[in-house]
Coordinates of C-alpha atoms in Angstrom, one line a residue:
M1 CA 61.7 -23.2 -64.6
G2 CA 64.0 -26.0 -63.6
T3 CA 64.3 -27.8 -60.4
L4 CA 67.2 -28.4 -57.9
A5 CA 67.2 -32.0 -58.9
E6 CA 68.0 -31.0 -62.5
A7 CA 70.8 -28.7 -61.4
L8 CA 72.2 -31.3 -59.1
E9 CA 71.8 -34.3 -61.4
P10 CA 75.5 -34.1 -62.7
F11 CA 76.7 -34.7 -59.2
S12 CA 74.3 -37.4 -58.2
A13 CA 74.6 -41.2 -58.0
T14 CA 72.4 -43.9 -59.4
R15 CA 70.0 -45.8 -57.2
A16 CA 72.0 -49.0 -57.8
E17 CA 75.2 -47.3 -56.5
V18 CA 73.4 -46.1 -53.3
A19 CA 71.8 -49.5 -52.7
Y20 CA 75.3 -51.1 -53.0
R21 CA 76.8 -48.6 -50.5
Y22 CA 73.9 -48.6 -48.1
P23 CA 72.1 -52.0 -48.3
G24 CA 70.5 -51.9 -44.9
P25 CA 68.6 -48.6 -45.0
T26 CA 67.8 -48.8 -48.7
G27 CA 66.4 -52.3 -48.3
L28 CA 64.2 -51.2 -45.4
V29 CA 62.8 -48.2 -47.3
S30 CA 62.2 -50.2 -50.4
R31 CA 60.2 -52.8 -48.4
I32 CA 57.7 -50.1 -47.4
L33 CA 57.5 -48.3 -50.7
G34 CA 58.3 -51.0 -53.3
V35 CA 61.1 -48.9 -54.8
I36 CA 64.4 -47.3 -53.9
P37 CA 63.5 -43.5 -54.2
H38 CA 65.3 -41.4 -56.8
S39 CA 65.9 -38.9 -54.0
F40 CA 68.6 -41.1 -52.5
G41 CA 70.9 -40.5 -55.5
L42 CA 70.6 -36.8 -54.9
L43 CA 71.0 -36.9 -51.1
V44 CA 74.2 -38.9 -51.3
I45 CA 75.9 -35.8 -53.0
W46 CA 76.3 -34.7 -49.3
P47 CA 76.4 -38.1 -47.6
P48 CA 75.3 -36.7 -44.2
A49 CA 72.0 -35.8 -45.8
L50 CA 71.3 -39.4 -46.7
H51 CA 72.6 -40.5 -43.3
T52 CA 70.1 -38.2 -41.5
T53 CA 67.2 -39.3 -43.8
T54 CA 67.9 -43.0 -43.3
L55 CA 68.2 -42.5 -39.6
S56 CA 65.0 -40.4 -39.3
V57 CA 62.6 -42.6 -41.3
P58 CA 62.8 -45.8 -39.4
T59 CA 63.1 -44.0 -36.1
L60 CA 60.1 -41.7 -36.5
F61 CA 58.0 -44.3 -38.3
D62 CA 58.7 -46.5 -35.3
V63 CA 60.1 -49.4 -37.4
P64 CA 59.7 -52.3 -36.7
A65 CA 57.3 -51.8 -33.7
V66 CA 54.4 -50.4 -35.8
D67 CA 55.0 -53.0 -38.5
L68 CA 54.9 -55.9 -36.0
G69 CA 51.7 -54.7 -34.3
R70 CA 53.3 -53.2 -31.2
S71 CA 52.2 -49.6 -31.8
I72 CA 49.7 -47.9 -34.0
D73 CA 48.4 -49.7 -37.1
P74 CA 50.6 -49.3 -40.2
D75 CA 47.6 -48.1 -42.1
L76 CA 47.0 -45.3 -39.6
R77 CA 50.6 -44.4 -39.9
A78 CA 50.2 -44.2 -43.7
M79 CA 47.0 -42.1 -43.4
V80 CA 48.7 -39.5 -41.2
A81 CA 51.7 -39.4 -43.6
H82 CA 49.4 -39.0 -46.6
A83 CA 47.2 -36.3 -44.9
S84 CA 50.2 -34.2 -43.9
S85 CA 51.8 -34.5 -47.3
R86 CA 48.6 -33.4 -49.1
A87 CA 48.2 -30.5 -46.8
F88 CA 51.9 -29.4 -47.4
G89 CA 51.4 -29.7 -51.1
C90 CA 54.2 -32.1 -52.0
S91 CA 53.1 -34.1 -55.0
Y92 CA 56.0 -36.5 -54.7
C93 CA 55.2 -37.4 -51.0
T94 CA 51.5 -37.5 -51.7
A95 CA 52.1 -40.3 -54.2
H96 CA 54.6 -42.1 -52.0
T97 CA 52.3 -42.1 -49.0
A98 CA 49.4 -43.3 -51.1
I99 CA 51.3 -46.5 -51.7
M100 CA 53.2 -46.6 -48.4
G101 CA 53.0 -50.0 -46.7
S102 CA 54.9 -51.7 -44.0
V103 CA 58.1 -53.6 -43.5
V104 CA 56.2 -56.8 -43.1
R105 CA 53.5 -56.5 -45.8
G106 CA 55.3 -54.4 -48.4
P107 CA 53.7 -51.5 -50.4
A108 CA 49.9 -51.0 -50.4
E109 CA 47.8 -52.6 -53.1
A110 CA 45.1 -51.0 -55.2
P111 CA 42.1 -51.4 -52.9
S112 CA 44.1 -50.0 -50.0
I113 CA 45.4 -47.0 -52.1
D114 CA 41.8 -46.2 -53.1
D115 CA 40.6 -46.4 -49.5
R116 CA 43.5 -44.3 -48.1
V117 CA 43.0 -41.5 -50.6
R118 CA 39.3 -41.4 -50.0
A119 CA 39.8 -41.5 -46.2
V120 CA 41.9 -38.4 -46.2
T121 CA 39.6 -36.7 -48.7
T122 CA 36.5 -37.4 -46.5
P123 CA 37.7 -38.0 -42.9
Q124 CA 34.2 -37.5 -41.5
Q125 CA 33.4 -41.0 -42.7
L126 CA 36.1 -42.6 -40.5
D127 CA 35.7 -43.8 -37.0
P128 CA 36.6 -41.1 -34.4
P129 CA 40.2 -42.3 -33.7
A130 CA 41.1 -42.5 -37.4
R131 CA 39.3 -39.2 -38.1
A132 CA 41.2 -37.5 -35.3
A133 CA 44.6 -38.8 -36.7
V134 CA 43.8 -37.7 -40.2
E135 CA 42.6 -34.3 -39.2
Y136 CA 45.7 -33.8 -37.1
G137 CA 47.9 -34.8 -40.1
T138 CA 46.1 -32.2 -42.3
A139 CA 46.3 -29.5 -39.6
V140 CA 50.0 -29.9 -38.9
G141 CA 50.9 -30.4 -42.6
S142 CA 49.7 -27.0 -43.4
M143 CA 52.4 -24.3 -43.3
P144 CA 51.6 -22.5 -41.0
P145 CA 49.4 -25.1 -39.2
V146 CA 45.7 -24.6 -39.2
D147 CA 43.6 -25.1 -36.0
L148 CA 46.4 -27.3 -34.6
S149 CA 45.5 -27.0 -30.9
V150 CA 42.0 -28.3 -31.7
A151 CA 43.5 -31.2 -33.6
T152 CA 45.9 -32.2 -30.9
D153 CA 43.3 -32.0 -28.2
D154 CA 41.0 -34.2 -30.3
L155 CA 43.9 -36.6 -30.9
A156 CA 44.5 -36.9 -27.1
I157 CA 40.8 -37.7 -26.6
H158 CA 40.8 -40.7 -28.9
H159 CA 44.4 -42.1 -28.5
D160 CA 46.6 -42.9 -25.5
A161 CA 49.8 -41.1 -25.0
D162 CA 52.0 -43.7 -26.7
A163 CA 49.8 -43.6 -29.8
V164 CA 49.7 -39.8 -29.9
E165 CA 53.4 -39.7 -29.9
A166 CA 53.6 -42.3 -32.7
I167 CA 51.2 -40.1 -34.8
V168 CA 53.1 -36.9 -34.0
L169 CA 56.4 -38.4 -34.9
T170 CA 55.0 -39.8 -38.1
A171 CA 54.0 -36.2 -39.1
A172 CA 57.4 -34.9 -38.0
C173 CA 59.0 -37.5 -40.3
M174 CA 56.9 -36.4 -43.2
G175 CA 57.9 -32.8 -42.4
L176 CA 61.5 -33.8 -43.1
L177 CA 60.6 -35.7 -46.2
N178 CA 58.0 -33.1 -47.6
R179 CA 60.6 -30.4 -47.3
L180 CA 63.5 -32.5 -48.8
F181 CA 61.7 -33.8 -51.8
D182 CA 59.5 -30.8 -52.6
T183 CA 62.5 -28.5 -52.5
L184 CA 64.7 -30.7 -54.5
G185 CA 61.9 -31.4 -57.1
V186 CA 62.8 -35.1 -57.1
P187 CA 61.5 -36.9 -60.2
L188 CA 58.7 -39.4 -59.3
E189 CA 59.4 -43.0 -59.8
T190 CA 57.5 -44.6 -62.7
A191 CA 56.3 -47.5 -60.5
V192 CA 54.9 -45.2 -57.9
Q193 CA 53.1 -43.0 -60.5
H194 CA 51.7 -46.2 -62.2
A195 CA 50.4 -47.5 -58.9
A196 CA 48.9 -44.3 -57.4
G197 CA 48.6 -41.7 -60.1
D198 CA 45.2 -42.5 -61.6
T199 CA 43.5 -42.8 -58.2
L200 CA 45.0 -39.5 -57.0
A201 CA 44.1 -37.7 -60.1
E202 CA 40.5 -39.0 -60.2
Q203 CA 39.9 -38.3 -56.5
T204 CA 41.9 -35.2 -55.8
G205 CA 43.0 -33.7 -59.1
W206 CA 46.6 -34.6 -58.3
T207 CA 49.4 -34.1 -60.9
A208 CA 53.1 -34.9 -60.6
G209 CA 53.9 -31.3 -61.5
K210 CA 57.6 -30.5 -61.2
H211 CA 58.2 -34.2 -60.2
E212 CA 57.2 -35.5 -63.6
Q213 CA 60.1 -37.2 -65.3
E214 CA 61.1 -35.3 -68.5
G215 CA 62.2 -37.1 -71.6
P216 CA 63.0 -40.9 -71.6
R217 CA 62.3 -42.4 -68.2
S218 CA 65.3 -43.9 -66.5
D219 CA 63.1 -46.4 -64.8
D220 CA 60.6 -47.1 -67.6
G221 CA 58.8 -50.4 -67.0
E222 CA 59.6 -50.7 -63.3
R223 CA 56.8 -51.8 -61.0
L224 CA 56.5 -51.9 -57.3
A225 CA 58.4 -54.8 -55.8
I226 CA 57.4 -56.9 -52.8
A227 CA 60.5 -58.3 -51.1
S228 CA 60.5 -61.7 -49.4
R229 CA 59.6 -61.5 -45.7
V230 CA 62.6 -63.7 -45.0
L231 CA 64.8 -60.8 -46.1
M232 CA 63.3 -58.6 -43.4
L233 CA 65.2 -60.7 -40.9
R234 CA 68.4 -59.4 -42.5
E235 CA 67.4 -55.9 -43.5
V236 CA 66.0 -54.7 -40.1
P237 CA 69.1 -55.6 -38.2
A238 CA 71.3 -54.2 -41.0
A239 CA 69.5 -50.9 -40.8
E240 CA 69.8 -50.8 -37.0
A241 CA 73.5 -51.5 -37.2
H242 CA 73.8 -48.7 -39.8
A243 CA 72.1 -46.4 -37.3
R244 CA 74.4 -47.3 -34.5
R245 CA 77.4 -46.5 -36.6
L246 CA 76.0 -43.1 -37.6
L247 CA 75.2 -42.2 -34.0
E248 CA 78.4 -43.3 -32.4
D249 CA 79.1 -39.7 -31.3
V250 CA 75.6 -39.2 -29.8
P251 CA 75.1 -40.7 -26.3
S252 CA 72.4 -43.3 -26.0
R253 CA 71.4 -42.3 -22.4
G254 CA 69.6 -39.3 -21.2
G255 CA 72.2 -38.0 -18.7
P256 CA 75.1 -37.8 -21.2
Q257 CA 72.7 -36.4 -23.9
R258 CA 71.8 -33.6 -21.6
R259 CA 75.4 -32.8 -20.9
L260 CA 76.2 -32.8 -24.6
L261 CA 73.3 -30.4 -25.4
R262 CA 74.2 -28.1 -22.5
E263 CA 77.8 -27.9 -23.8
A264 CA 77.0 -27.6 -27.5
A265 CA 73.7 -25.6 -27.4
G266 CA 74.0 -23.8 -24.0
F267 CA 70.6 -25.2 -22.8
V268 CA 68.7 -28.5 -22.7
P269 CA 65.6 -28.3 -24.9
Y270 CA 62.3 -29.2 -23.3
W271 CA 61.7 -32.0 -25.7
M272 CA 64.2 -34.0 -23.8
D273 CA 61.4 -34.4 -21.2
T274 CA 58.5 -34.8 -23.6
I275 CA 59.7 -37.4 -26.1
R276 CA 59.0 -40.8 -24.7
R277 CA 60.8 -43.0 -27.3
R278 CA 64.5 -43.3 -26.6
K279 CA 65.5 -43.6 -30.2
A280 CA 63.5 -40.5 -31.2
R281 CA 65.0 -38.5 -28.4
R282 CA 68.5 -39.5 -29.6
L283 CA 67.6 -38.6 -33.1
F284 CA 66.6 -35.1 -32.0
V285 CA 70.0 -34.7 -30.2
H286 CA 71.6 -35.8 -33.5
W287 CA 69.6 -33.2 -35.4
T288 CA 70.6 -30.5 -33.0
V289 CA 74.2 -31.2 -32.4
E290 CA 75.3 -32.6 -35.8
R291 CA 73.1 -30.7 -38.2
L292 CA 72.0 -27.4 -36.6
L293 CA 75.2 -26.6 -34.6
A294 CA 77.9 -27.9 -36.9
D295 CA 79.6 -25.6 -39.4
G296 CA 78.6 -26.2 -42.9
V297 CA 80.3 -27.4 -46.0
D298 CA 80.5 -23.9 -47.5
D299 CA 82.2 -21.0 -45.6
A300 CA 79.0 -18.9 -45.6
V301 CA 77.1 -21.5 -43.7
D302 CA 78.5 -21.6 -40.2
A303 CA 76.6 -22.3 -37.0
A304 CA 75.5 -18.7 -36.7
C305 CA 74.1 -18.7 -40.2
K306 CA 72.2 -22.0 -39.5
A307 CA 70.7 -20.6 -36.4
T308 CA 69.6 -17.4 -38.2
F309 CA 68.2 -19.6 -41.0
G310 CA 66.2 -21.5 -38.4
F311 CA 64.9 -18.3 -36.7
V312 CA 63.7 -17.0 -40.1
Q313 CA 61.9 -20.3 -40.9
A314 CA 60.3 -20.8 -37.5
S315 CA 59.2 -17.1 -37.3
T316 CA 57.6 -17.4 -40.8
V317 CA 55.3 -20.2 -39.7
G318 CA 54.5 -18.6 -36.3
N319 CA 56.3 -21.3 -34.2
T320 CA 57.5 -19.1 -31.3
A321 CA 58.9 -22.0 -29.3
L322 CA 61.3 -23.1 -32.1
A323 CA 62.0 -19.5 -33.1
G324 CA 63.1 -18.9 -29.5
H325 CA 65.4 -21.9 -29.6
M326 CA 67.0 -20.7 -32.8
A327 CA 67.3 -17.1 -31.6
F328 CA 69.1 -18.3 -28.5
L329 CA 71.5 -20.3 -30.6
A330 CA 72.0 -17.4 -33.0
L331 CA 72.7 -14.9 -30.2
R332 CA 75.1 -17.4 -28.5
A333 CA 77.0 -17.6 -31.8
G334 CA 77.4 -13.9 -32.0
V335 CA 74.5 -12.8 -34.1
S336 CA 72.9 -9.5 -32.9
V337 CA 69.2 -8.9 -32.4
E338 CA 69.3 -6.3 -35.2
D339 CA 70.8 -8.9 -37.6
L340 CA 68.1 -11.4 -36.7
L341 CA 65.4 -8.9 -37.4
A342 CA 67.1 -7.9 -40.6
A343 CA 67.2 -11.5 -41.7
R344 CA 63.6 -12.0 -40.9
D345 CA 62.2 -8.7 -42.3
G346 CA 64.7 -7.1 -44.6
D347 CA 65.6 -7.5 -48.3
H348 CA 68.5 -9.8 -49.2
D349 CA 71.0 -9.5 -52.1
I350 CA 71.4 -13.0 -53.6
D351 CA 74.7 -11.8 -55.1
D352 CA 76.0 -12.0 -51.5
P353 CA 76.6 -15.5 -50.2
A354 CA 74.9 -14.9 -46.8
G355 CA 72.1 -13.1 -48.5
A356 CA 71.4 -16.0 -50.8
V357 CA 71.3 -18.4 -47.9
I358 CA 68.7 -16.3 -46.0
A359 CA 66.7 -15.8 -49.2
F360 CA 66.6 -19.6 -49.5
A361 CA 65.5 -19.9 -45.9
R362 CA 62.5 -17.6 -46.7
A363 CA 61.7 -19.5 -49.9
T364 CA 61.6 -22.8 -48.1
S365 CA 59.7 -21.8 -44.9
G366 CA 56.1 -22.3 -46.1
G367 CA 54.4 -25.2 -48.0
A368 CA 55.3 -26.5 -51.4
T369 CA 57.3 -24.0 -53.4
T370 CA 59.1 -23.6 -56.7
L371 CA 62.5 -22.0 -56.3
D372 CA 63.5 -19.1 -58.5
D373 CA 66.2 -20.0 -61.0
D374 CA 68.3 -17.0 -60.1
L375 CA 68.4 -18.1 -56.5
V376 CA 69.4 -21.6 -57.4
D377 CA 72.1 -20.2 -59.7
A378 CA 73.4 -17.9 -57.0
L379 CA 73.6 -20.7 -54.4
L380 CA 75.6 -22.8 -56.8
V381 CA 77.9 -19.9 -57.7
H382 CA 78.6 -19.1 -54.1
G383 CA 78.9 -22.6 -52.9
S384 CA 79.0 -26.3 -53.8
A385 CA 76.5 -28.9 -54.8
A386 CA 77.2 -30.6 -51.5
G387 CA 76.6 -27.3 -49.7
L388 CA 73.3 -26.9 -51.4
V389 CA 72.1 -30.3 -50.4
E390 CA 73.2 -29.5 -46.9
L391 CA 71.0 -26.4 -47.0
V392 CA 68.0 -28.4 -48.1
T393 CA 68.7 -30.9 -45.3
L394 CA 68.8 -28.0 -42.8
A395 CA 65.4 -26.8 -44.0
A396 CA 64.1 -30.3 -43.8
V397 CA 65.3 -30.9 -40.2
L398 CA 63.8 -27.6 -39.2
T399 CA 60.4 -28.5 -40.7
A400 CA 60.4 -31.7 -38.8
M401 CA 61.3 -30.0 -35.6
H402 CA 58.6 -27.4 -36.3
R403 CA 55.9 -30.1 -36.6
Y404 CA 57.0 -31.6 -33.3
T405 CA 57.4 -28.4 -31.3
A406 CA 54.1 -27.0 -32.7
S407 CA 52.3 -30.2 -31.8
V408 CA 53.9 -30.6 -28.3
P409 CA 54.8 -27.0 -27.2
P410 CA 56.6 -26.3 -24.0
V411 CA 54.5 -25.7 -20.9
Q412 CA 57.1 -23.1 -19.8
P413 CA 60.4 -22.0 -21.4
E414 CA 63.7 -23.4 -20.4
P415 CA 65.5 -21.2 -17.8
E416 CA 68.0 -19.9 -20.5
L417 CA 65.1 -19.2 -22.9
E418 CA 63.2 -17.4 -20.2
A419 CA 66.1 -14.9 -19.7
L420 CA 66.1 -14.3 -23.5
L421 CA 62.4 -13.7 -23.6
V422 CA 62.6 -11.2 -20.8
E423 CA 65.4 -9.2 -22.5
H424 CA 64.5 -9.6 -26.2
G425 CA 61.2 -11.4 -26.5
D426 CA 59.1 -8.4 -27.6
A427 CA 61.7 -7.2 -30.1
L428 CA 62.0 -10.6 -31.7
G429 CA 58.3 -11.3 -31.7
L430 CA 58.6 -14.2 -29.3
T431 CA 55.8 -13.2 -27.0
G432 CA 53.6 -16.3 -26.4
A433 CA 56.5 -18.8 -26.8
T434 CA 54.8 -21.1 -24.3
T435 CA 51.3 -22.5 -23.8

């Protein structure tokens, strides 16, 4: 069975081409990982996918605050990322997070890789704060989450509110990346496999699986690179300038953001009050307005379809808060309650464009998965390569939002959501949409 990456390869760009077009964000990512990921060449098929990814990673990883010692330790960030990736089952991200370093120090070296993999395998040997963070990463990375309320309570006991948010946002970032790269089946870079593969295989039984490069390797002989720290003084500002350009239509202040959300979504999500970091809050507004609510590349994927897609995914993992948000958006876009229930519970004909999209939503709502060849073929027949990358990005954004909203649920529903719950909550299975 093939992968999406193989189906999309004729439309992709080389890593060198992506690095030339986006020097700031690619330079920043390669500082942390030691390579420019193969995934970038696939995401650029639909440039907004690459834009959202290169916005999300530094924002949710709290770059450069973490890397400069102004937040949680970079090694703790990497352990949370590694734990959530292993729980999700993404072999690609499991390898990447094993070697994940910092903007200042570069990728991790062999002793740190061994220690990190062992720490996530046996967290009971860690000190209580680190153990709580790793166990939270494991709980939230499972799809659906396992004992998440216990893990978040323990996290709050051992970390202050700022550190808790940094840890939760790290896991949310990995939700985006786990979904993107597992669904695409991105081929793992030789340098990453060389650095982490043996340790992961020996300690966890890891294999690259569908991420193994087939045939001659395009990056044979490549090893992890550690860039000069002097270049960081250029790359961090360049990445931040790139982010400002991409977010020019998203207000930077809370008041205008709320007005934009009310106009575009019909309500102001509770996370506008719970997210402490300004950049992260602005990113969530970007996700909502420019990815969830915008019509898609292909005709079948309009805002109503996206909201239905999100309702199906959130319902599948038992996230009633996010499912409520997506149901509200779907009903506001003209979808009926009956259509939402049919999308969640009914059978779907992949020969129909809308049916294929909802079948894809179901297929990508749990942990790591292998897509059926017939579904991939149907999606490419009904739409475009760019449209397919958009769907993968949609699923990734929803997984990231799931991890945040499952970890920091609303104390009470927004007024507009409360009205929806009264009228349709039982029918849509949204009872218990608050803590």
